[in-house]
PDB file of C-alpha atoms in Angstrom:
ATOM      1  CA  UNK A   1       0.109  -0.215  -0.098  1.00  0.00           C
ATOM      2  CA  UNK A   2       1.077   3.625  -1.027  1.00  0.00           C
ATOM      3  CA  UNK A   3       2.168   5.416   2.331  1.00  0.00           C
ATOM      4  CA  UNK A   4       0.264   8.726   0.889  1.00  0.00           C
ATOM      5  CA  UNK A   5      -2.679   6.677   0.489  1.00  0.00           C
ATOM      6  CA  UNK A   6      -2.210   4.834   4.110  1.00  0.00           C
ATOM      7  CA  UNK A   7      -4.600   7.064   6.603  1.00  0.00           C
ATOM      8  CA  UNK A   8      -2.812   6.707   9.462  1.00  0.00           C
ATOM      9  CA  UNK A   9       0.678   7.967   7.689  1.00  0.00           C
ATOM     10  CA  UNK A  10      -1.324  10.863   5.864  1.00  0.00           C
ATOM     11  CA  UNK A  11      -2.454  11.716   9.267  1.00  0.00           C
ATOM     12  CA  UNK A  12       1.472  11.652  10.995  1.00  0.00           C
ATOM     13  CA  UNK A  13       2.285  13.596   7.956  1.00  0.00           C
ATOM     14  CA  UNK A  14      -0.321  16.042   8.122  1.00  0.00           C
ATOM     15  CA  UNK A  15      -0.372  17.057  12.221  1.00  0.00           C
ATOM     16  CA  UNK A  16       3.327  17.490  11.234  1.00  0.00           C
ATOM     17  CA  UNK A  17       2.494  20.023   8.536  1.00  0.00           C
ATOM     18  CA  UNK A  18       0.280  21.523  10.788  1.00  0.00           C
ATOM     19  CA  UNK A  19       2.614  22.214  13.150  1.00  0.00           C
ATOM     20  CA  UNK A  20       5.349  23.571  11.208  1.00  0.00           C
ATOM     21  CA  UNK A  21       2.661  25.891   9.598  1.00  0.00           C
ATOM     22  CA  UNK A  22       1.740  27.251  13.464  1.00  0.00           C
ATOM     23  CA  UNK A  23       5.562  27.669  13.573  1.00  0.00           C
ATOM     24  CA  UNK A  24       6.427  29.344  10.447  1.00  0.00           C
ATOM     25  CA  UNK A  25       2.987  32.300  11.114  1.00  0.00           C
ATOM     26  CA  UNK A  26       3.820  32.356  14.473  1.00  0.00           C
ATOM     27  CA  UNK A  27       7.855  33.480  13.508  1.00  0.00           C
ATOM     28  CA  UNK A  28       6.184  35.481  10.680  1.00  0.00           C
ATOM     29  CA  UNK A  29       4.052  37.621  13.407  1.00  0.00           C
ATOM     30  CA  UNK A  30       6.939  37.910  15.842  1.00  0.00           C
ATOM     31  CA  UNK A  31       9.099  39.467  13.238  1.00  0.00           C
ATOM     32  CA  UNK A  32       6.004  42.317  13.284  1.00  0.00           C
ATOM     33  CA  UNK A  33       5.630  42.590  16.793  1.00  0.00           C
ATOM     34  CA  UNK A  34       8.205  45.622  17.282  1.00  0.00           C
ATOM     35  CA  UNK A  35       5.670  47.453  14.641  1.00  0.00           C
ATOM     36  CA  UNK A  36       2.824  46.017  16.313  1.00  0.00           C
ATOM     37  CA  UNK A  37       4.073  47.365  19.836  1.00  0.00           C
ATOM     38  CA  UNK A  38       3.868  50.488  18.608  1.00  0.00           C
ATOM     39  CA  UNK A  39       0.021  50.697  17.926  1.00  0.00           C
ATOM     40  CA  UNK A  40      -2.457  51.120  20.100  1.00  0.00           C
ATOM     41  CA  UNK A  41      -3.446  48.952  22.249  1.00  0.00           C
ATOM     42  CA  UNK A  42      -6.826  47.837  21.138  1.00  0.00           C
ATOM     43  CA  UNK A  43      -5.496  47.430  17.859  1.00  0.00           C
ATOM     44  CA  UNK A  44      -2.873  45.480  18.769  1.00  0.00           C
ATOM     45  CA  UNK A  45      -5.208  42.999  20.137  1.00  0.00           C
ATOM     46  CA  UNK A  46      -6.980  43.001  17.124  1.00  0.00           C
ATOM     47  CA  UNK A  47      -4.003  42.118  15.286  1.00  0.00           C
ATOM     48  CA  UNK A  48      -3.237  39.557  17.321  1.00  0.00           C
ATOM     49  CA  UNK A  49      -6.906  38.030  17.314  1.00  0.00           C
ATOM     50  CA  UNK A  50      -6.958  38.494  13.487  1.00  0.00           C
ATOM     51  CA  UNK A  51      -3.021  36.310  13.497  1.00  0.00           C
ATOM     52  CA  UNK A  52      -4.035  33.996  15.977  1.00  0.00           C
ATOM     53  CA  UNK A  53      -7.646  32.769  13.577  1.00  0.00           C
ATOM     54  CA  UNK A  54      -6.058  33.239  10.352  1.00  0.00           C
ATOM     55  CA  UNK A  55      -3.711  29.762  10.376  1.00  0.00           C
ATOM     56  CA  UNK A  56      -6.530  28.104  10.053  1.00  0.00           C
ATOM     57  CA  UNK A  57      -7.204  28.930   6.703  1.00  0.00           C
ATOM     58  CA  UNK A  58      -3.867  27.912   5.218  1.00  0.00           C
ATOM     59  CA  UNK A  59      -4.672  24.835   7.319  1.00  0.00           C
ATOM     60  CA  UNK A  60      -7.651  23.814   6.196  1.00  0.00           C
ATOM     61  CA  UNK A  61      -6.460  21.953   2.601  1.00  0.00           C
ATOM     62  CA  UNK A  62      -4.016  20.264   4.740  1.00  0.00           C
ATOM     63  CA  UNK A  63      -6.742  19.174   7.380  1.00  0.00           C
ATOM     64  CA  UNK A  64      -8.559  18.187   4.556  1.00  0.00           C
ATOM     65  CA  UNK A  65      -5.400  15.874   3.018  1.00  0.00           C
ATOM     66  CA  UNK A  66      -5.650  14.521   6.517  1.00  0.00           C
ATOM     67  CA  UNK A  67      -9.245  13.217   6.233  1.00  0.00           C
ATOM     68  CA  UNK A  68      -9.933  12.689   2.870  1.00  0.00           C
ATOM     69  CA  UNK A  69      -6.618  12.599   1.139  1.00  0.00           C
ATOM     70  CA  UNK A  70      -7.439  15.111  -1.277  1.00  0.00           C
ATOM     71  CA  UNK A  71      -6.519  18.152  -1.539  1.00  0.00           C
ATOM     72  CA  UNK A  72      -9.672  20.208  -3.358  1.00  0.00           C
ATOM     73  CA  UNK A  73     -13.286  19.599  -2.194  1.00  0.00           C
ATOM     74  CA  UNK A  74     -14.780  17.731  -4.547  1.00  0.00           C
TER      75      UNK A  74
END
């Protein structure tokens, strides 16, 4: 059986891919922390809330692949 079609292997690979995505996203957001820190506090809060939610959208195709083995919806 091909390892990509094996659901257990997809789960392991997918979990590491999501963790790598989160780490990369955190580095990107942290690289802007000096500029964000100069903003009004409620605006900082909104930016960090948006950044905390935004990583979900690039992770959705990975999660779909873990479950179905396909990158796109039918």
